[in-house]
Amino acid sequence: MASLVPSLGQLVSDATCLFKKLFNDEAPKIAACAPGRVNLIGDHTDYNQGYVLPMALSLVTVVVGSASSGQEAIIVTASELADEPKKVDLSLPNEGFPSFPGLPHWANYLRGIMHHYRALPLPGFRAVVVSSVPLGSGLSSSASLEVAFYTFLQQLRPAPVPAAAKHPHNMMLPPPRFTFDDGDKVAKAIACQQAEHTHAGVPCGIMDQLVSVLGMEGHALLIDCRSLESIPVPLSDPGLVFLITNSNVKHSLASSEYALRRGQCEKAASILGKPSLRDATVNDLEGVLQPIQANFGQKMDYFLNKSPDNRRPHIDSKHFWSTIKSRAQLDDVTYRRASHVIGEICRTLKAAESFKNGSFQEFGKIMVESHNSLRDLYEVSCKDLDDLVCAAMEVEGVFGSRMTGGGFGGCTITLLKADAIHRTIQNIQERYSGTPTFYIATPSEGARVLNLS
Ligand code: ADP
Ligand code: MG
């Protein structure tokens, strides 16, 4: 059976009860929520400025609270899995007194949001966080926490909208301090991503925050992580289901390997002479090899005096030596990392097109290609995820399955016929050695303000 997801109403009610219990029976005055997400295809492409195809989920983080007269920012999480203490008093950020990361770790996401919030200064407040997004499972509880908290802060201090305060979509610039919130949703996602970089120490791409802000009911979003534009892709066929299978394992390698992969991609782009791997093609990648092979043969023939017509072959020696140099730098691992990213960007576009055309077989085939590439070229899968994909693919009515998210544990996503759901879950339960959890992925709305009355 797929897990029952607590309704939004239930989460708000739980958060409200906890708030009253903690704060003298006062009722919270404002509330906001933001969803977790699952990525259908396009993994490890966002930080290479490529394409991704995520959907926002009905799993959400809810923040309820009220402004208070003092300078305290007291926040409590109900999450069992967050590190202790669950209640923190964070100092309000001020010009010249930026907030720094510290302990507990979970509060760094909030410190980061307060630091990058675009309409400082903030009043004091009290808040309670409740979430149905499983923590650390690759469904982006972190982005849902960041975006829900940001949306909460926006209600705490509704801001005027001067035209001049628009944030440039440039991650290299420092966050604007003491400006006004113009309501720009993309700028909000960027501020949340920055919070994760600077305060949680995770150099994530923009996908999680963007889909948590912009998610649309009944749709996935094809996001161009360079222009930050997104195109809604309808997922409304009642005969189809996307099934999330949580392996319930997370290997400790995940964060160090993630940073390593980012570095390898940057190295590959620089060797290929491209600003990012988004700009590189398969020909660019293979082209690094081919001239070397061709030139090398030619050069050898020349040295060995084997030119067929006894004429000196034309060799552009500058190009020859520079490609030899590039190839020497593009070691096998870097080559394979680049090969995954370049292939995955193309697969994501092809998959979105297939879904729009109703070619679900094709979409499923591309999902499996993506999994194999993540497993063999990018090396971010693990036995648990491979076993889950194999078990799903054995079932009639399954179109495709793949690991999703950063890897080294977390979840798989499977596209199947709605009438194949029970036998798919059953087969996975029988074949998988761990204890999986299942969710039906319901494409849902992005962050929103909730009415408490
Ligand atoms: P994912 O985003 O895939 O769930 P991450 O490792 O990126 O996994 O983020 C998980 C971390 O985010 C948790 O360990 C915790 O620090 C923080 N977090 C997420 N949701 C909550 C929450 N509701 N309460 C407290 N901390 C949370
Ligand atoms: Mg995360």
Coordinates of C-alpha atoms and ligand atoms in Angstrom, one line a residue:
M1 CA 0.0 0.0 0.0
A2 CA 1.2 3.5 -0.7
S3 CA 1.7 5.6 2.4
L4 CA -1.2 7.9 3.4
V5 CA -0.1 11.5 3.2
P6 CA -1.5 13.6 6.0
S7 CA -3.8 16.3 4.5
L8 CA -2.8 20.0 4.6
G9 CA -5.6 20.6 7.0
Q10 CA -4.2 18.0 9.4
L11 CA -0.7 19.5 9.2
V12 CA -2.1 23.0 9.9
S13 CA -4.1 21.7 12.8
D14 CA -1.1 19.8 14.3
A15 CA 1.1 22.9 13.9
T16 CA -1.6 25.1 15.5
C17 CA -2.0 22.7 18.5
L18 CA 1.7 22.7 19.1
F19 CA 2.0 26.5 18.8
K20 CA -0.8 26.9 21.4
K21 CA 0.8 24.4 23.7
L22 CA 4.2 26.1 23.6
F23 CA 3.0 29.8 23.6
N24 CA 0.5 30.3 26.4
D25 CA -2.5 29.0 24.5
E26 CA -2.3 31.8 21.9
A27 CA -3.5 31.0 18.4
P28 CA -1.1 31.6 15.5
K29 CA -2.1 34.4 13.2
I30 CA -0.3 33.5 10.0
A31 CA 0.6 30.3 8.1
A32 CA 2.3 29.3 4.9
C33 CA 3.3 26.1 3.2
A34 CA 5.6 24.8 0.5
P35 CA 5.9 21.4 -1.2
G36 CA 8.7 18.9 -1.6
R37 CA 9.3 17.7 -5.1
V38 CA 10.2 14.7 -7.2
N39 CA 12.3 15.0 -10.3
L40 CA 11.0 12.9 -13.2
I41 CA 14.2 13.2 -15.2
G42 CA 17.2 15.5 -15.5
D43 CA 19.4 14.7 -12.5
H44 CA 22.7 16.6 -11.8
T45 CA 21.8 18.9 -14.7
D46 CA 20.6 21.9 -12.8
Y47 CA 24.0 23.0 -11.6
N48 CA 25.3 22.6 -15.1
Q49 CA 22.6 25.1 -16.3
G50 CA 20.7 22.3 -18.1
Y51 CA 17.0 21.2 -18.0
V52 CA 15.1 19.4 -15.3
L53 CA 11.5 18.0 -15.2
P54 CA 10.3 18.0 -11.6
M55 CA 6.8 18.2 -10.1
A56 CA 5.8 19.7 -6.7
L57 CA 4.3 17.1 -4.4
S58 CA 1.4 17.0 -2.0
L59 CA 4.0 16.4 0.7
V60 CA 4.5 19.8 2.3
T61 CA 6.1 21.8 5.1
V62 CA 3.8 24.1 7.0
V63 CA 4.9 27.1 9.1
V64 CA 2.4 28.8 11.5
G65 CA 3.2 31.6 13.8
S66 CA 2.7 35.3 14.9
A67 CA 4.7 38.5 15.1
S68 CA 5.8 39.3 18.6
S69 CA 6.8 42.6 20.2
G70 CA 10.4 41.6 21.2
Q71 CA 13.5 41.0 19.1
E72 CA 13.4 37.2 19.5
A73 CA 12.8 34.8 16.6
I74 CA 11.7 31.6 18.3
I75 CA 11.1 28.7 16.0
V76 CA 10.2 25.1 16.9
T77 CA 10.2 22.1 14.6
A78 CA 8.0 19.1 15.3
S79 CA 10.2 16.9 13.2
E80 CA 11.6 13.9 15.1
L81 CA 14.5 13.6 12.7
A82 CA 15.9 17.1 13.1
D83 CA 18.9 17.4 15.4
E84 CA 18.4 18.7 19.0
P85 CA 17.4 21.2 20.3
K86 CA 14.1 21.4 18.4
K87 CA 13.4 24.9 19.7
V88 CA 15.8 27.7 18.7
D89 CA 16.0 31.4 19.4
L90 CA 17.7 33.0 16.4
S91 CA 18.8 36.6 16.6
L92 CA 17.2 38.8 14.0
P93 CA 19.6 39.8 11.2
N94 CA 20.6 43.4 10.9
E95 CA 22.8 45.5 8.6
G96 CA 26.4 44.8 9.8
F97 CA 25.3 41.8 12.0
P98 CA 24.8 39.0 9.5
S99 CA 23.7 35.6 10.9
F100 CA 26.2 32.8 10.8
P101 CA 25.7 29.0 10.6
G102 CA 25.8 27.1 13.9
L103 CA 24.0 24.4 15.8
P104 CA 21.5 22.9 15.6
H105 CA 22.1 22.1 12.0
W106 CA 18.4 22.2 11.0
A107 CA 18.1 25.8 12.1
N108 CA 20.8 26.8 9.5
Y109 CA 18.2 26.6 6.8
L110 CA 16.2 29.2 8.7
R111 CA 19.3 31.4 9.6
G112 CA 20.1 31.3 5.9
I113 CA 16.6 32.4 4.9
M114 CA 16.6 35.2 7.4
H115 CA 20.0 36.3 6.1
H116 CA 18.9 36.3 2.5
Y117 CA 15.3 37.5 3.0
R118 CA 14.7 40.4 0.7
A119 CA 12.7 42.7 2.9
L120 CA 14.7 43.2 6.1
P121 CA 14.4 44.3 8.8
L122 CA 12.1 41.7 10.4
P123 CA 10.0 42.0 13.5
G124 CA 10.3 39.5 16.3
F125 CA 8.2 36.4 15.9
R126 CA 7.3 32.9 17.0
A127 CA 6.8 30.0 14.7
V128 CA 6.2 26.2 14.6
V129 CA 7.3 24.0 11.6
V130 CA 5.5 20.7 10.8
S131 CA 6.2 18.7 7.7
S132 CA 5.0 15.6 5.8
V133 CA 8.1 15.6 3.6
P134 CA 10.4 12.8 4.8
L135 CA 13.7 14.4 5.8
G136 CA 16.9 13.4 3.9
S137 CA 15.1 11.1 1.4
G138 CA 15.7 13.1 -1.8
L139 CA 12.2 14.6 -1.9
S140 CA 13.6 18.0 -0.9
S141 CA 12.4 18.6 2.6
S142 CA 15.2 21.2 2.8
A143 CA 13.8 23.3 -0.1
S144 CA 10.3 22.9 1.2
L145 CA 11.4 24.2 4.7
E146 CA 13.3 27.1 3.1
V147 CA 10.5 28.2 0.8
A148 CA 7.7 27.7 3.4
F149 CA 9.7 29.7 6.0
Y150 CA 10.4 32.5 3.4
T151 CA 6.7 32.6 2.5
F152 CA 5.9 32.8 6.2
L153 CA 8.3 35.8 6.6
Q154 CA 6.6 37.5 3.6
Q155 CA 3.3 37.4 5.6
L156 CA 4.9 38.6 8.8
R157 CA 6.0 41.8 7.1
P158 CA 4.0 42.4 4.0
A159 CA 6.2 44.8 2.0
P160 CA 5.6 47.7 -0.3
V161 CA 6.6 47.2 -3.9
P162 CA 8.9 49.9 -5.3
A163 CA 9.8 49.1 -8.9
A164 CA 13.5 49.9 -8.4
A165 CA 13.9 47.1 -5.8
K166 CA 13.8 44.3 -8.4
H167 CA 16.5 41.7 -7.8
P168 CA 18.7 40.9 -10.8
H169 CA 18.7 37.1 -11.5
N170 CA 22.4 36.8 -10.9
M171 CA 23.6 34.4 -8.2
M172 CA 27.0 36.0 -8.2
L173 CA 25.7 39.3 -6.7
P174 CA 25.5 39.6 -3.0
P175 CA 21.9 39.6 -1.7
P176 CA 20.3 43.0 -1.5
R177 CA 20.1 44.1 2.1
F178 CA 17.3 46.2 3.5
T179 CA 15.4 46.3 0.3
F180 CA 11.7 45.6 -0.4
D181 CA 10.2 42.4 -1.5
D182 CA 8.8 42.9 -5.0
G183 CA 7.1 39.5 -4.9
D184 CA 9.4 38.2 -7.7
K185 CA 9.1 34.4 -7.4
V186 CA 12.3 33.5 -9.2
A187 CA 14.3 35.9 -7.0
K188 CA 12.6 34.2 -4.0
A189 CA 13.8 30.8 -5.2
I190 CA 17.3 32.2 -5.7
A191 CA 17.3 33.6 -2.1
C192 CA 16.3 30.2 -0.8
Q193 CA 19.0 28.5 -2.8
Q194 CA 21.6 31.0 -1.5
A195 CA 20.4 30.2 2.1
E196 CA 21.2 26.5 1.5
H197 CA 24.7 27.4 0.0
T198 CA 25.8 29.9 2.6
H199 CA 24.2 28.5 5.8
A200 CA 23.5 24.8 5.3
G201 CA 26.8 24.3 3.3
V202 CA 25.1 22.5 0.4
P203 CA 26.1 23.7 -3.0
C204 CA 22.7 22.8 -4.5
G205 CA 21.4 23.8 -7.9
I206 CA 18.2 25.8 -8.3
M207 CA 15.7 23.1 -9.2
D208 CA 14.4 22.2 -5.7
Q209 CA 13.6 25.8 -4.6
L210 CA 12.2 26.8 -8.0
V211 CA 9.7 24.0 -8.3
S212 CA 8.8 24.5 -4.6
V213 CA 7.9 28.1 -5.4
L214 CA 6.4 27.6 -8.9
G215 CA 4.8 24.2 -8.7
M216 CA 1.5 23.8 -10.6
E217 CA -1.3 21.4 -9.8
G218 CA -1.6 18.7 -12.4
H219 CA 1.7 19.6 -14.0
A220 CA 5.4 18.9 -14.0
L221 CA 7.7 21.9 -14.9
L222 CA 10.3 21.7 -17.6
I223 CA 12.8 24.2 -16.2
D224 CA 15.6 25.8 -18.0
C225 CA 18.1 26.2 -15.2
R226 CA 20.0 28.8 -17.2
S227 CA 17.2 31.2 -18.1
L228 CA 15.2 30.0 -15.1
E229 CA 12.1 29.9 -17.3
S230 CA 9.7 27.0 -16.9
I231 CA 7.1 25.4 -19.1
P232 CA 4.2 23.5 -17.5
V233 CA 3.9 19.9 -18.8
P234 CA 0.4 18.5 -18.1
L235 CA 0.4 15.1 -16.3
S236 CA -3.4 14.7 -16.2
D237 CA -3.8 11.2 -17.8
P238 CA -5.9 9.3 -15.3
G239 CA -4.6 6.0 -16.6
L240 CA -1.1 6.8 -15.5
V241 CA 0.7 7.0 -12.1
F242 CA 4.1 8.2 -11.0
L243 CA 5.1 6.1 -8.1
I244 CA 7.8 7.2 -5.6
T245 CA 9.6 4.4 -3.8
N246 CA 11.7 5.5 -0.9
S247 CA 14.6 3.1 -0.3
N248 CA 14.8 4.5 3.2
V249 CA 18.6 4.4 3.0
K250 CA 20.9 7.4 2.8
H251 CA 24.6 6.8 2.5
S252 CA 26.9 9.3 4.2
L253 CA 28.8 9.8 1.0
A254 CA 26.0 11.8 -0.5
S255 CA 27.1 15.4 0.4
S256 CA 30.9 14.9 -0.2
E257 CA 30.3 13.1 -3.6
Y258 CA 27.8 15.8 -4.6
A259 CA 30.5 18.6 -4.2
L260 CA 33.0 16.3 -6.0
R261 CA 30.7 15.9 -9.0
R262 CA 30.1 19.6 -9.3
G263 CA 33.9 20.1 -9.4
Q264 CA 34.3 17.4 -12.0
C265 CA 31.6 19.1 -14.2
E266 CA 33.3 22.5 -13.9
K267 CA 36.6 20.9 -14.8
A268 CA 35.1 19.2 -17.9
A269 CA 33.5 22.4 -19.1
S270 CA 36.7 24.3 -18.7
I271 CA 38.7 21.7 -20.6
L272 CA 36.1 21.7 -23.4
G273 CA 36.4 25.5 -23.4
K274 CA 32.7 26.0 -22.5
P275 CA 31.2 28.3 -19.8
S276 CA 29.2 25.2 -18.6
L277 CA 28.3 21.7 -19.8
R278 CA 25.0 23.1 -21.0
D279 CA 27.0 24.6 -23.9
A280 CA 28.8 21.4 -24.7
T281 CA 27.5 18.8 -27.2
V282 CA 28.4 15.1 -27.7
N283 CA 30.5 16.2 -30.7
D284 CA 32.4 18.6 -28.5
L285 CA 33.1 15.8 -26.1
E286 CA 34.0 13.2 -28.7
G287 CA 35.7 15.8 -30.8
V288 CA 38.3 16.1 -28.1
L289 CA 39.2 12.5 -28.8
Q290 CA 38.8 12.2 -32.6
P291 CA 41.3 14.8 -33.8
I292 CA 43.8 13.3 -31.5
Q293 CA 43.3 9.8 -32.9
A294 CA 43.3 11.2 -36.4
N295 CA 46.2 13.5 -36.0
F296 CA 48.1 11.1 -34.0
G297 CA 47.9 8.5 -36.8
Q298 CA 48.8 11.2 -39.3
K299 CA 51.7 12.4 -37.3
M300 CA 53.1 8.9 -36.8
D301 CA 52.8 8.3 -40.5
Y302 CA 54.8 11.4 -41.1
F303 CA 57.5 10.5 -38.6
L304 CA 57.6 7.0 -40.0
N305 CA 57.6 8.4 -43.5
K306 CA 54.5 6.5 -44.4
S307 CA 52.6 9.3 -46.1
P308 CA 50.7 7.4 -48.9
D309 CA 51.5 10.0 -51.6
N310 CA 54.9 10.7 -50.1
R311 CA 53.8 14.3 -49.4
R312 CA 54.1 15.8 -46.0
P313 CA 50.6 15.5 -44.4
H314 CA 49.1 18.8 -43.3
I315 CA 49.1 18.9 -39.5
D316 CA 47.9 21.8 -37.5
S317 CA 50.5 21.2 -34.9
K318 CA 49.1 24.0 -32.6
H319 CA 45.8 22.2 -32.6
F320 CA 47.5 18.8 -32.3
W321 CA 49.4 19.7 -29.2
S322 CA 46.5 21.5 -27.6
T323 CA 44.2 18.6 -28.1
I324 CA 46.8 16.2 -26.8
K325 CA 47.0 18.5 -23.7
S326 CA 43.2 18.6 -23.4
R327 CA 42.8 14.9 -23.7
A328 CA 45.5 14.4 -21.0
Q329 CA 43.4 16.6 -18.7
L330 CA 40.1 15.0 -19.6
D331 CA 40.7 11.8 -17.7
D332 CA 38.3 8.9 -18.0
V333 CA 36.3 9.9 -14.9
T334 CA 35.9 13.5 -16.0
Y335 CA 34.9 12.3 -19.5
R336 CA 32.2 10.0 -18.1
R337 CA 30.8 12.8 -15.8
A338 CA 30.5 15.1 -18.8
S339 CA 29.0 12.4 -20.9
H340 CA 26.2 11.8 -18.4
V341 CA 25.4 15.5 -18.1
I342 CA 25.4 16.2 -21.8
G343 CA 23.3 13.1 -22.5
E344 CA 20.9 13.8 -19.6
I345 CA 20.2 17.4 -20.8
C346 CA 19.1 15.9 -24.2
R347 CA 17.1 13.1 -22.6
T348 CA 15.2 15.6 -20.4
L349 CA 14.0 17.6 -23.4
K350 CA 13.2 14.4 -25.3
A351 CA 11.3 13.0 -22.4
A352 CA 9.2 16.1 -21.9
E353 CA 8.3 16.0 -25.6
S354 CA 7.5 12.3 -25.4
F355 CA 5.1 12.9 -22.5
K356 CA 3.4 15.8 -24.3
N357 CA 2.9 13.5 -27.3
G358 CA 1.5 10.7 -25.2
S359 CA 4.5 8.4 -26.0
F360 CA 4.7 6.8 -22.6
Q361 CA 6.7 3.8 -23.8
E362 CA 9.3 6.2 -25.1
F363 CA 9.3 8.3 -21.9
G364 CA 9.8 5.1 -19.9
K365 CA 12.7 4.0 -22.1
I366 CA 14.4 7.4 -21.6
M367 CA 13.9 7.0 -17.8
V368 CA 15.8 3.7 -17.8
E369 CA 18.6 5.2 -20.0
S370 CA 18.8 8.0 -17.5
H371 CA 19.1 5.6 -14.6
N372 CA 21.8 3.6 -16.4
S373 CA 23.8 6.8 -17.1
L374 CA 23.5 7.9 -13.4
R375 CA 24.7 4.4 -12.4
D376 CA 27.5 3.8 -14.9
L377 CA 28.7 7.3 -16.0
Y378 CA 27.9 9.6 -13.1
E379 CA 28.3 6.8 -10.4
V380 CA 25.7 8.2 -8.0
S381 CA 23.4 5.2 -7.8
C382 CA 23.8 2.4 -5.3
K383 CA 22.6 -1.2 -5.0
D384 CA 19.4 -0.3 -3.2
L385 CA 18.3 2.0 -6.0
D386 CA 19.4 -0.4 -8.7
D387 CA 17.5 -3.2 -7.1
L388 CA 14.3 -1.0 -6.8
V389 CA 14.5 -0.1 -10.5
C390 CA 15.0 -3.7 -11.5
A391 CA 12.1 -4.9 -9.4
A392 CA 9.8 -2.2 -10.9
M393 CA 10.9 -3.0 -14.4
E394 CA 9.9 -6.7 -14.0
V395 CA 6.2 -5.7 -13.7
E396 CA 3.8 -5.6 -16.7
G397 CA 2.4 -2.2 -17.1
V398 CA 5.5 -0.4 -15.9
F399 CA 6.9 2.0 -18.6
G400 CA 10.1 3.1 -16.9
S401 CA 11.9 3.6 -13.6
R402 CA 14.9 5.5 -12.4
M403 CA 16.7 6.8 -9.3
T404 CA 15.8 10.4 -8.7
G405 CA 17.6 13.2 -6.8
G406 CA 21.2 13.4 -5.8
G407 CA 21.6 9.6 -5.3
F408 CA 23.5 7.4 -2.9
G409 CA 20.1 6.3 -1.5
G410 CA 16.8 8.2 -1.4
C411 CA 14.1 7.5 -3.9
T412 CA 13.2 6.0 -7.3
I413 CA 10.4 7.3 -9.6
T414 CA 8.4 4.9 -11.7
L415 CA 5.9 5.6 -14.5
L416 CA 3.3 2.9 -14.8
K417 CA -0.3 2.2 -15.8
A418 CA -2.7 3.0 -12.9
D419 CA -4.0 -0.5 -12.9
A420 CA -0.5 -1.9 -12.3
I421 CA 0.0 -0.1 -9.0
H422 CA -0.7 -3.0 -6.6
R423 CA 1.3 -5.6 -8.4
T424 CA 4.2 -3.1 -8.8
I425 CA 4.3 -2.3 -5.0
Q426 CA 4.0 -6.0 -4.2
N427 CA 6.8 -7.0 -6.5
I428 CA 9.1 -4.3 -5.1
Q429 CA 8.3 -5.4 -1.6
E430 CA 9.1 -9.0 -2.4
R431 CA 12.3 -8.3 -4.3
Y432 CA 13.8 -5.4 -2.3
S433 CA 15.9 -6.5 0.8
G434 CA 15.2 -3.2 2.7
T435 CA 11.9 -1.7 3.8
P436 CA 10.6 0.7 1.2
T437 CA 7.9 3.3 1.5
F438 CA 5.6 4.2 -1.4
Y439 CA 4.0 7.5 -2.4
I440 CA 1.7 8.2 -5.3
A441 CA 3.2 11.4 -6.8
T442 CA 0.4 13.9 -7.1
P443 CA 1.5 17.0 -9.0
S444 CA 0.6 19.9 -6.7
E445 CA 0.7 23.6 -6.3
G446 CA 3.8 25.5 -5.2
A447 CA 4.3 27.6 -2.0
R448 CA 1.2 29.5 -0.7
V449 CA -0.2 31.5 2.1
L450 CA -2.8 29.6 4.2
N451 CA -5.9 31.1 5.8
L452 CA -6.2 30.3 9.4
S453 CA -9.7 31.6 10.1
Ligands
ADP1 P1 16.2 16.4 1.5 O1 16.1 17.8 1.1 O2 16.3 15.5 0.3 O3 15.1 15.9 2.4 P2 18.6 17.3 2.8 O4 19.7 16.5 3.4 O5 18.9 18.2 1.7 O6 17.5 16.1 2.3 O7 17.8 18.1 3.9 C1 17.4 17.5 5.0 C2 17.7 18.4 6.2 O8 16.8 19.6 6.1 C3 17.4 17.8 7.5 O9 18.4 17.0 8.0 C4 17.1 19.0 8.4 O10 18.3 19.6 8.8 C5 16.5 20.0 7.4 N1 15.0 19.9 7.5 C6 14.1 19.6 6.5 N2 12.8 19.7 6.9 C7 12.9 20.0 8.2 C8 11.9 20.2 9.2 N3 10.6 20.1 9.0 N4 12.3 20.5 10.5 C9 13.6 20.7 10.7 N5 14.6 20.5 9.8 C10 14.2 20.1 8.6
MG2 MG 17.7 18.9 0.1

